[in-house]
PDB file of C-alpha atoms and ligand atoms in Angstrom:
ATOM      1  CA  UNK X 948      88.375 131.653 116.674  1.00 77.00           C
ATOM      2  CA  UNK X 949      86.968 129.222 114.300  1.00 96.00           C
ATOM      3  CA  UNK X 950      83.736 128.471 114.363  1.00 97.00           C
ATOM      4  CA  UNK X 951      82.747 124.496 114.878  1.00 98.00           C
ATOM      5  CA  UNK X 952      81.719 122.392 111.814  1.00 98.00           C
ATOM      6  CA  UNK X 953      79.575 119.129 112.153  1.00 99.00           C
ATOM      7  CA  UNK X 954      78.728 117.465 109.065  1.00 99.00           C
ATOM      8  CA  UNK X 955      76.416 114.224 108.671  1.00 99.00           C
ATOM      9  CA  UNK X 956      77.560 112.022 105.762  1.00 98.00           C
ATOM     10  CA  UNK X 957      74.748 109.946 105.298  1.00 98.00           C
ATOM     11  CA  UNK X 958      76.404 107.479 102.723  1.00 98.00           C
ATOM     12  CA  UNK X 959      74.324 105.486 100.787  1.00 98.00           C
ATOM     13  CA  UNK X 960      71.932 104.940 103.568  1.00 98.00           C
ATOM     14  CA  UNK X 961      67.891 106.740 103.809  1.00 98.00           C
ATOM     15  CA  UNK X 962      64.690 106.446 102.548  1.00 98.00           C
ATOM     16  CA  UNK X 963      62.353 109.872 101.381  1.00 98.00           C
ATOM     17  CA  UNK X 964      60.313 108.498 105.003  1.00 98.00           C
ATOM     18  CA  UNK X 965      63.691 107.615 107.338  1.00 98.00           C
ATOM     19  CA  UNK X 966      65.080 110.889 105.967  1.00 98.00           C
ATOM     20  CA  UNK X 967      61.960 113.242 106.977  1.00 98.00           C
ATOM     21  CA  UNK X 968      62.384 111.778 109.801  1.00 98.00           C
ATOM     22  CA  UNK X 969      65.690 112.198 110.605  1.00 98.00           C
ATOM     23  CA  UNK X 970      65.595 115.859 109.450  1.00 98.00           C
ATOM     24  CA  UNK X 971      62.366 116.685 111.338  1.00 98.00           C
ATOM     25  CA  UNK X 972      64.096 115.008 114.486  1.00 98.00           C
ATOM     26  CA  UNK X 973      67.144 117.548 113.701  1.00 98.00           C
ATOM     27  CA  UNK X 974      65.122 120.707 113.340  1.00 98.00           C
ATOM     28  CA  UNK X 975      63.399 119.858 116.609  1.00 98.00           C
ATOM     29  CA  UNK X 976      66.562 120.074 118.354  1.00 98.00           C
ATOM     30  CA  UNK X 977      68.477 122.372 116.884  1.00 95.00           C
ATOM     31  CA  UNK X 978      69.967 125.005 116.427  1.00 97.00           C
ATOM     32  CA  UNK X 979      73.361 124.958 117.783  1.00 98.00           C
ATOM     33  CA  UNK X 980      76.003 127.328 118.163  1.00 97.00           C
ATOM     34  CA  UNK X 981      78.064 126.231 115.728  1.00 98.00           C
ATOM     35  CA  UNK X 982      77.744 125.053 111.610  1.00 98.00           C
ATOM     36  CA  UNK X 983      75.605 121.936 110.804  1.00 98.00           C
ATOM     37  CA  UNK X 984      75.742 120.069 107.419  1.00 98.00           C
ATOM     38  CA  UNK X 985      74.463 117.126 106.200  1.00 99.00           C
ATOM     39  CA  UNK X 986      75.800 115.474 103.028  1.00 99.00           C
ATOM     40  CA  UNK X 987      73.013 113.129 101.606  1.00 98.00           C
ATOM     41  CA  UNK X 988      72.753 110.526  98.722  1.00 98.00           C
ATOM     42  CA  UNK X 989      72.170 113.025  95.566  1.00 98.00           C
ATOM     43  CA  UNK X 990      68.164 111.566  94.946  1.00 98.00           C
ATOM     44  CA  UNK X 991      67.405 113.128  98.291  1.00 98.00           C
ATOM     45  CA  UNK X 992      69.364 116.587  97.645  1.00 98.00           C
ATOM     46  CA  UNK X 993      65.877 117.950  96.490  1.00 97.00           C
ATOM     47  CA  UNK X 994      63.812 117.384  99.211  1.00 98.00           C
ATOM     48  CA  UNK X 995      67.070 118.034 101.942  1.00 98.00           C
ATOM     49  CA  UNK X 996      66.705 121.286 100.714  1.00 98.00           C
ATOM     50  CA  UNK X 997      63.387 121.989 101.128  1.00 98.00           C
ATOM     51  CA  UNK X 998      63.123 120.302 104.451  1.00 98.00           C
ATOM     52  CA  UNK X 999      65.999 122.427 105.594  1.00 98.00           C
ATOM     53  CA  UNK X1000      64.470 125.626 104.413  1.00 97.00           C
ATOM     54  CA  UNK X1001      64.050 128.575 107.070  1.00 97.00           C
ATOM     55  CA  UNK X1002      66.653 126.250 109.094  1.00 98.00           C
ATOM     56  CA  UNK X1003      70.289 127.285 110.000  1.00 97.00           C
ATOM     57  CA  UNK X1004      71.170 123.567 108.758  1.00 98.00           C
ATOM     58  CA  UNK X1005      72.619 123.850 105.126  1.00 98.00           C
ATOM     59  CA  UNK X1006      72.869 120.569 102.837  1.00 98.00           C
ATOM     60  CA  UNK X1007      75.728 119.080 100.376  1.00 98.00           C
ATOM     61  CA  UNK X1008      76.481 116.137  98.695  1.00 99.00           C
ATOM     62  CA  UNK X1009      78.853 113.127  99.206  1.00 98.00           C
ATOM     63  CA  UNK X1010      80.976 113.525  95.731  1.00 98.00           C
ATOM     64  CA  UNK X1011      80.974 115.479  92.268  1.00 98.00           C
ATOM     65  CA  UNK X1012      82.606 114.967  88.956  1.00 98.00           C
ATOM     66  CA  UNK X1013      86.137 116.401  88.219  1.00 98.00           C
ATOM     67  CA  UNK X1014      84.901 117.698  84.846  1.00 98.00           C
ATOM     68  CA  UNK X1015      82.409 120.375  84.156  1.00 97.00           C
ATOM     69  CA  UNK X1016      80.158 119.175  81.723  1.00 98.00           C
ATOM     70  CA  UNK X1017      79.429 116.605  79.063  1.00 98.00           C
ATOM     71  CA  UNK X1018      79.502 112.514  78.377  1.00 98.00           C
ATOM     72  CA  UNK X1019      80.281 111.339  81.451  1.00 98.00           C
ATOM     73  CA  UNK X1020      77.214 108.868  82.164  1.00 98.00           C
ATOM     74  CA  UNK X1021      76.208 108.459  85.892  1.00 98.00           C
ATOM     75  CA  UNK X1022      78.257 112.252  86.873  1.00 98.00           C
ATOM     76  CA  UNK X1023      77.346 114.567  88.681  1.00 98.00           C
ATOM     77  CA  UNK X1024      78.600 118.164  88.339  1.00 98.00           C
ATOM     78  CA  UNK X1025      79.788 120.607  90.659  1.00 98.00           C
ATOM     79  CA  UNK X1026      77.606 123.457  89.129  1.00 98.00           C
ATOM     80  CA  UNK X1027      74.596 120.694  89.220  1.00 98.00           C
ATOM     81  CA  UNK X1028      75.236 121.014  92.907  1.00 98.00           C
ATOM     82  CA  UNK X1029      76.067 124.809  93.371  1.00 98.00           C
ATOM     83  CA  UNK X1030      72.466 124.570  91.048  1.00 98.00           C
ATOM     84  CA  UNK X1031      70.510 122.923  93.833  1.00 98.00           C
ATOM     85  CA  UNK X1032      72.208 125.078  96.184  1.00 98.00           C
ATOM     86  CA  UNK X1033      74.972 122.220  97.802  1.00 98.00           C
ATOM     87  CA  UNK X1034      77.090 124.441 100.258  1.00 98.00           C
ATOM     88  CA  UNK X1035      79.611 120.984 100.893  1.00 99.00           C
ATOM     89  CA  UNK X1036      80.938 118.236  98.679  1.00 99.00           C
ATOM     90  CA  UNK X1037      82.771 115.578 100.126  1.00 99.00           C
ATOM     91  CA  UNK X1038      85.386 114.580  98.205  1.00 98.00           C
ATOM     92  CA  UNK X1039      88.130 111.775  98.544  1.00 98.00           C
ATOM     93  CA  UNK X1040      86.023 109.669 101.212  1.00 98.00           C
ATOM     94  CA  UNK X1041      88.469 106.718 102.131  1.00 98.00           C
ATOM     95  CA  UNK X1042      85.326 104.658 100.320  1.00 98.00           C
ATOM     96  CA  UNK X1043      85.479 106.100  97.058  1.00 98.00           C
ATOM     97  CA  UNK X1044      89.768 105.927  97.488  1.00 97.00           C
ATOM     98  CA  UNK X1045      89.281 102.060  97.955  1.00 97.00           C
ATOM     99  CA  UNK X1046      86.217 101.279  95.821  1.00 97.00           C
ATOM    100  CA  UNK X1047      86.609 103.404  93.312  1.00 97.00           C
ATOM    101  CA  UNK X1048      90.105 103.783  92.683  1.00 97.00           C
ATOM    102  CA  UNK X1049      90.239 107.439  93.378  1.00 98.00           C
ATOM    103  CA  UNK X1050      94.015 108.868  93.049  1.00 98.00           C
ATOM    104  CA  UNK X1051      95.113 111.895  94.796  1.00 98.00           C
ATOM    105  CA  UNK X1052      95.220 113.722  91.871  1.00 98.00           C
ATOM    106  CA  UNK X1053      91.346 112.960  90.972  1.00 98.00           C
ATOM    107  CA  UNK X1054      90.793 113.953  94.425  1.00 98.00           C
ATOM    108  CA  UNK X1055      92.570 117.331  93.978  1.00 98.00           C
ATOM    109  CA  UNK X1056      91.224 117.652  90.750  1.00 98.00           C
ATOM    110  CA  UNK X1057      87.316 117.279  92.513  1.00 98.00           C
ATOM    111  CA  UNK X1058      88.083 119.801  94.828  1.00 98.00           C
ATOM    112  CA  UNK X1059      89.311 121.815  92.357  1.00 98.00           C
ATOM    113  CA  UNK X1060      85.741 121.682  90.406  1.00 98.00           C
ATOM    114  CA  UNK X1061      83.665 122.041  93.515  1.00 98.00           C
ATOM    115  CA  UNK X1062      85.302 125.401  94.611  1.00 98.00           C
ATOM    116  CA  UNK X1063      85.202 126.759  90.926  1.00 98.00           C
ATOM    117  CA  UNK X1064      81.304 126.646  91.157  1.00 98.00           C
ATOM    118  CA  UNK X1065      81.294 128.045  95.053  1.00 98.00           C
ATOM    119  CA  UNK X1066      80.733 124.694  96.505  1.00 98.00           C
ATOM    120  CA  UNK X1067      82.846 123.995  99.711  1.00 98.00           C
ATOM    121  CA  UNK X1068      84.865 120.826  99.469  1.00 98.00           C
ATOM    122  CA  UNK X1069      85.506 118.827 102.501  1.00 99.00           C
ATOM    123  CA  UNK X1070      89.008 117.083 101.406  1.00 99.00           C
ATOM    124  CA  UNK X1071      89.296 113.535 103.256  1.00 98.00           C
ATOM    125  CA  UNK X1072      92.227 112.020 104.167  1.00 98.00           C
ATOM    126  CA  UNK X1073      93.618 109.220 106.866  1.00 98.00           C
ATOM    127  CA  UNK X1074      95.844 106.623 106.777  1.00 98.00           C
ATOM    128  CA  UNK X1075      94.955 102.611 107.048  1.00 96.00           C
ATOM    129  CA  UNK X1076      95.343 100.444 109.920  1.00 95.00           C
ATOM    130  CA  UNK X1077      98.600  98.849 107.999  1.00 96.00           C
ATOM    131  CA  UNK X1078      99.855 101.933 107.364  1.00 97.00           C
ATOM    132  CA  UNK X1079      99.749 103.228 110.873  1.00 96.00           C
ATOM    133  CA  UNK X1080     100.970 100.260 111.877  1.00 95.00           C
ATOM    134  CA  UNK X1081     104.403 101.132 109.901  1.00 97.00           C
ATOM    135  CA  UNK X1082     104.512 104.322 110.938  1.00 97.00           C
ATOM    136  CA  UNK X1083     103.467 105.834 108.009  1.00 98.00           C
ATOM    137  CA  UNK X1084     100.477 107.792 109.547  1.00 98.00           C
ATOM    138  CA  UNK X1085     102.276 111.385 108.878  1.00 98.00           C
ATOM    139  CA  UNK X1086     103.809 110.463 105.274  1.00 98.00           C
ATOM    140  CA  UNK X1087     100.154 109.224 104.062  1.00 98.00           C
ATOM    141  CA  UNK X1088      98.239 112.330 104.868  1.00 98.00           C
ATOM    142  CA  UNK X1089     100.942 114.729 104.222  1.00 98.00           C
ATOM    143  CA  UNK X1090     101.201 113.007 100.493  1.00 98.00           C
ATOM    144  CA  UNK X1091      97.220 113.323 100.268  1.00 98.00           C
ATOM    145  CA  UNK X1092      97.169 116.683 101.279  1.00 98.00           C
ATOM    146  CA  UNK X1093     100.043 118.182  99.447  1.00 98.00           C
ATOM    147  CA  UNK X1094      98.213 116.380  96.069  1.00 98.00           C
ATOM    148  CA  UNK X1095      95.288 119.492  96.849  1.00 98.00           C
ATOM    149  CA  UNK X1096      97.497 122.019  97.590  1.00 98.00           C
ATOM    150  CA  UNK X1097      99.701 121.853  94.231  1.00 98.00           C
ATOM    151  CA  UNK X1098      96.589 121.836  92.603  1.00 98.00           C
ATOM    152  CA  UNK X1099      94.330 124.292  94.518  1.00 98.00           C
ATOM    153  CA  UNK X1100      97.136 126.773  94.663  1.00 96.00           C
ATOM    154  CA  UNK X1101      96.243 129.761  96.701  1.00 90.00           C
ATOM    155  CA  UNK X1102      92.294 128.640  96.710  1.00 95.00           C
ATOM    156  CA  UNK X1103      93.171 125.781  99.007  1.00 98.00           C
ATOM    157  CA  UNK X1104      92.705 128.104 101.936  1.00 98.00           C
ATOM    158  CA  UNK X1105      88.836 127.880 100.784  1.00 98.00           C
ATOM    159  CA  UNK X1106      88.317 124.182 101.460  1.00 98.00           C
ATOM    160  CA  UNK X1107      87.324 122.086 104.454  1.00 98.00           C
ATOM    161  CA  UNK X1108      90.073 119.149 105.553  1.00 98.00           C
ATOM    162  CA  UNK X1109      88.531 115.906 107.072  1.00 98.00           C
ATOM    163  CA  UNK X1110      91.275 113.756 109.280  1.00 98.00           C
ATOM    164  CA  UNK X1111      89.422 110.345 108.873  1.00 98.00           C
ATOM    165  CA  UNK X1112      91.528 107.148 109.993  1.00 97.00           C
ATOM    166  CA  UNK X1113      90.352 104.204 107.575  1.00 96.00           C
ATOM    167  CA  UNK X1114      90.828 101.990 110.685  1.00 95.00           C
ATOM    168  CA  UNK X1115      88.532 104.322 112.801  1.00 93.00           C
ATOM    169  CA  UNK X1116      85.405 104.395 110.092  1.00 90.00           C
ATOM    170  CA  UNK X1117      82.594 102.184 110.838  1.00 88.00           C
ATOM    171  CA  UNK X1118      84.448 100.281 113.668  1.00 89.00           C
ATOM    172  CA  UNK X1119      83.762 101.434 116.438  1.00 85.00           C
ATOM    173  CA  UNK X1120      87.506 102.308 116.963  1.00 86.00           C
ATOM    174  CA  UNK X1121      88.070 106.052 117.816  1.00 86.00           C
ATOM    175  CA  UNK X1122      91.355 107.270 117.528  1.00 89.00           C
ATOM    176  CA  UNK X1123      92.187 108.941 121.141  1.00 96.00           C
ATOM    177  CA  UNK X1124      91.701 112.514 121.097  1.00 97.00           C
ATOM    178  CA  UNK X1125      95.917 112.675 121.650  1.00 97.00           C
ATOM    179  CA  UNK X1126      96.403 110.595 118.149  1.00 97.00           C
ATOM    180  CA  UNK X1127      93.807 112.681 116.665  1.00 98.00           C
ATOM    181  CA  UNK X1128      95.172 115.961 117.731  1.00 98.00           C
ATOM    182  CA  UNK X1129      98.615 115.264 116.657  1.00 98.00           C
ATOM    183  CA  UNK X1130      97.261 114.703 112.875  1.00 98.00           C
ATOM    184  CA  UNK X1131      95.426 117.622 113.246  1.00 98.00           C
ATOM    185  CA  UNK X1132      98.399 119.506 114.058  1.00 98.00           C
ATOM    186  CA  UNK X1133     100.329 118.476 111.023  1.00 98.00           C
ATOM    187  CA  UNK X1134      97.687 119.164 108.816  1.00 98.00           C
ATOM    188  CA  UNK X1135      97.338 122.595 110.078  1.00 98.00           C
ATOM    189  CA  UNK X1136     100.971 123.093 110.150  1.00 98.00           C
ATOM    190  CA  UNK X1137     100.940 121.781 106.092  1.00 98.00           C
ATOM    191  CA  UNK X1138      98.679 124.168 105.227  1.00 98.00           C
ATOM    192  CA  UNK X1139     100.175 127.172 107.160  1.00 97.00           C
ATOM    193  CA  UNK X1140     103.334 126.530 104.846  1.00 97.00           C
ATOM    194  CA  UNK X1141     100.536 126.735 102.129  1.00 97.00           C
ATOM    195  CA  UNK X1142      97.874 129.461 103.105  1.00 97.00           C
ATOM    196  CA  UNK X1143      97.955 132.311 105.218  1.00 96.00           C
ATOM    197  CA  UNK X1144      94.015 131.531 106.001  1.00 97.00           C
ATOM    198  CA  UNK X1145      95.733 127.860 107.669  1.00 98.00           C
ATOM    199  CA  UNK X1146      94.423 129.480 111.272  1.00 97.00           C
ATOM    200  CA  UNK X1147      90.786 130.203 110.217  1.00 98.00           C
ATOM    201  CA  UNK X1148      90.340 126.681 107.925  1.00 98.00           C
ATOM    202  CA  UNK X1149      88.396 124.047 109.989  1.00 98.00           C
ATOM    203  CA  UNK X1150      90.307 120.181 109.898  1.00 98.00           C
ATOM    204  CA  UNK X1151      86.823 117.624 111.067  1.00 98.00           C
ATOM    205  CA  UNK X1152      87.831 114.755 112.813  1.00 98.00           C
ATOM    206  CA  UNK X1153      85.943 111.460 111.094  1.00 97.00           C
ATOM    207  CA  UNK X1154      85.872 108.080 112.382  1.00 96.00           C
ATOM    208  CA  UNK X1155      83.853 106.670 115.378  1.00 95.00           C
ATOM    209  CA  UNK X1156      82.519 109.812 116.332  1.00 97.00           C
ATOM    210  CA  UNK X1157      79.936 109.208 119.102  1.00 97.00           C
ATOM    211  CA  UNK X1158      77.900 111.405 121.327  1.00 98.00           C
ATOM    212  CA  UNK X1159      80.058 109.674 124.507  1.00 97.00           C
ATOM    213  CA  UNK X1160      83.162 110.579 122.784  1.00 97.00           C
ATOM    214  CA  UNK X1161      82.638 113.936 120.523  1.00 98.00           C
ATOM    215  CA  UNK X1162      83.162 116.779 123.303  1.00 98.00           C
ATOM    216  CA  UNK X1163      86.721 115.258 123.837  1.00 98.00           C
ATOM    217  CA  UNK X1164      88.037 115.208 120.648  1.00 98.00           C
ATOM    218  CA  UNK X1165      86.284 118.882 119.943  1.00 98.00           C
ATOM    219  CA  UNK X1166      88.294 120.212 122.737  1.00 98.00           C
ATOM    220  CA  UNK X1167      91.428 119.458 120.857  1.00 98.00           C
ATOM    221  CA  UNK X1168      92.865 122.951 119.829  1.00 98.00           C
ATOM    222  CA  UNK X1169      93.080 121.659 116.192  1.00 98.00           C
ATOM    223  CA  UNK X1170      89.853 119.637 115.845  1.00 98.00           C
ATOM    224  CA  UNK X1171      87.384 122.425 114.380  1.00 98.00           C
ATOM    225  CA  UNK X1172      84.033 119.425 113.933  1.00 98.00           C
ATOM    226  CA  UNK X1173      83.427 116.083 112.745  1.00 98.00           C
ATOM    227  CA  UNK X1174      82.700 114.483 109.950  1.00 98.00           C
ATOM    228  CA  UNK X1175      80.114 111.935 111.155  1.00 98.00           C
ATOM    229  CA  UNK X1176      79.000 108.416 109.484  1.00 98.00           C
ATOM    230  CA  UNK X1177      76.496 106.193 112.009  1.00 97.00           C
ATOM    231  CA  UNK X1178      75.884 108.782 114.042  1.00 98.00           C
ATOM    232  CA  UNK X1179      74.465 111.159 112.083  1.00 98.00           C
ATOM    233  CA  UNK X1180      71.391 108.750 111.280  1.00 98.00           C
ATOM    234  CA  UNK X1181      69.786 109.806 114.228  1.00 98.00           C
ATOM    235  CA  UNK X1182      68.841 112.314 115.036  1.00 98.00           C
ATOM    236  CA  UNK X1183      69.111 112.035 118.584  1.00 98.00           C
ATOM    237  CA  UNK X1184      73.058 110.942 118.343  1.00 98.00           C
ATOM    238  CA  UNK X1185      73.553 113.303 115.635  1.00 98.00           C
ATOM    239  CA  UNK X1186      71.854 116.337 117.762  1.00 98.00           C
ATOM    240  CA  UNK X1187      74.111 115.393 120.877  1.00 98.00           C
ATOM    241  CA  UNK X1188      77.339 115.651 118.851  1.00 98.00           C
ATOM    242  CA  UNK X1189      75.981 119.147 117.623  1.00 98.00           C
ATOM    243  CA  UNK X1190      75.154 119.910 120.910  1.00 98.00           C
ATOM    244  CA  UNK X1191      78.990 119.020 122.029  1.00 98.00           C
ATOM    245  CA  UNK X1192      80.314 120.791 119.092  1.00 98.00           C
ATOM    246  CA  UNK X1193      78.420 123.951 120.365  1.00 97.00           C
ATOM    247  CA  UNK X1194      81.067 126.757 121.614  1.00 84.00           C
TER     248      UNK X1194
HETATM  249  P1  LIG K2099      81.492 106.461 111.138  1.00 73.10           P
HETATM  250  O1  LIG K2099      81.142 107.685 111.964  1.00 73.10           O
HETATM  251  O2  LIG K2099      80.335 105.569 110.877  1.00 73.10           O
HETATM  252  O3  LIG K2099      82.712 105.765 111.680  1.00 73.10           O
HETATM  253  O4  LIG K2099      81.909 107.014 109.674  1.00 73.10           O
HETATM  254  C1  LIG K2099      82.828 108.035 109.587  1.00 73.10           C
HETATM  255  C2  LIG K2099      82.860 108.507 108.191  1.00 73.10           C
HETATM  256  O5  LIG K2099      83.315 107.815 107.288  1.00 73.10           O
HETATM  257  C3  LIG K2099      82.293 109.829 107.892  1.00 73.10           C
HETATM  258  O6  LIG K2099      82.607 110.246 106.610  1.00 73.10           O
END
């Protein structure tokens, strides 16, 4: 059985006092029968850590560099994170696709970094509303995940795949656990072609995920977690989707 993930991607939202609060709120409730995470803005990596010490929460960040080392101003490397002791990176949020021009092959080529220095990447994909719309829903995340495949090779059974519809982030809009699920499924199927570890790798669902609406979508047999945006600012919401993730 695989074991639920929930992971809090803070985005570029905190304070050093909203986030000991936040955490302190967390460690109150917890723990939970299943994996916590929360992927923070990299000032606050530091002190996430040391907050989280002695907890069963572990900490990450919300991107890295594709390269190793060397003049790229403003980078951040994957072994700077496997330094500070990052278990998760995010890579290929649909914000850094869109604002930051992010291909599929820089995505890949993140990933790629991250798992060289033992950090876990959580891979994002999801299609836009317009792209749904034409039916391409299956083509788009099929393209983005083959892109990490090719170049994870037989590694790619070590990373963490995040179904986020663009149309479902920040909106309010949830996709229904059924349109979720059926993503989920060909993702998993994908990677099965790819990776005989396909049935033990977790695929988070991201977009919209509430504490009214988590327990549903973790009961789909493919949905393994969530990657969670709003929610996971407090710690109350963010507690109660741990708590629904719990198995
Ligand atoms: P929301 O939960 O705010 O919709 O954000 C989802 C997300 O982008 C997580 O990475």
């Amino acid at each position: 059985m695989r074991r639920n993930l929930v992971v809090g991607n803070w985005k570029m939202h905190g304070s050093r006092a909203a986030n000991a609060q936040l955490l302190g709120g967390l460690k109150e409730a917890g723990p939970w029968n299943a994996d916590v995470a929360v992927c923070v803005p990299f000032p606050y990596i530091a002190e996430t850590a040391l907050a989280l010490t002695g907890t069963a929460m572990v900490f990450g960040a919300q991107d890295c560099s594709s390269h190793e080392q060397g003049a790229y101003t403003g980078e951040v490397s994957s072994a700077m994170l496997q330094d500070i002791g990052c278990r998760y990176v995010i890579v290929g949020h649909s914000e850094r696709r869109a604002y930051h021009a992010e291909s599929d092959q820089l995505v890949a080529d993140k990933a790629k970094a991250a798992l060289a220095h033992g950090v876990t990447p959580i891979v994002c994909v999801g299609e836009t509303r317009a792209e749904r719309e034409a039916g391409q829903t299956e083509a788009v995340v099929k393209r983005q995940l083959a892109t990490v495949i090719h170049t994870l090779g037989h590694c790619c059974g070590e990373m963490v795949v995040a179904y986020e519809p663009v149309w479902a982030i920040g909106t309010g809009l949830t996709a229904t656990p059924e349109q979720a699920q059926s993503v989920h499924a060909v993702l998993r199927a994908q990677l099965m072609a790819a990776t005989d570890r396909a049935s033990v790798m977790r695929i988070l669902y991201g977009g919209s995920v509430k504490p009214d609406n988590a327990a549903e979508l973790f009961r789909q047999p493919d949905i393994d977690g969530g990657l969670i945006g709003g929610a996971a600012l407090k710690a109350a919401d963010f507690a109660a989707i741990c708590r629904a993730a719990a198995q």
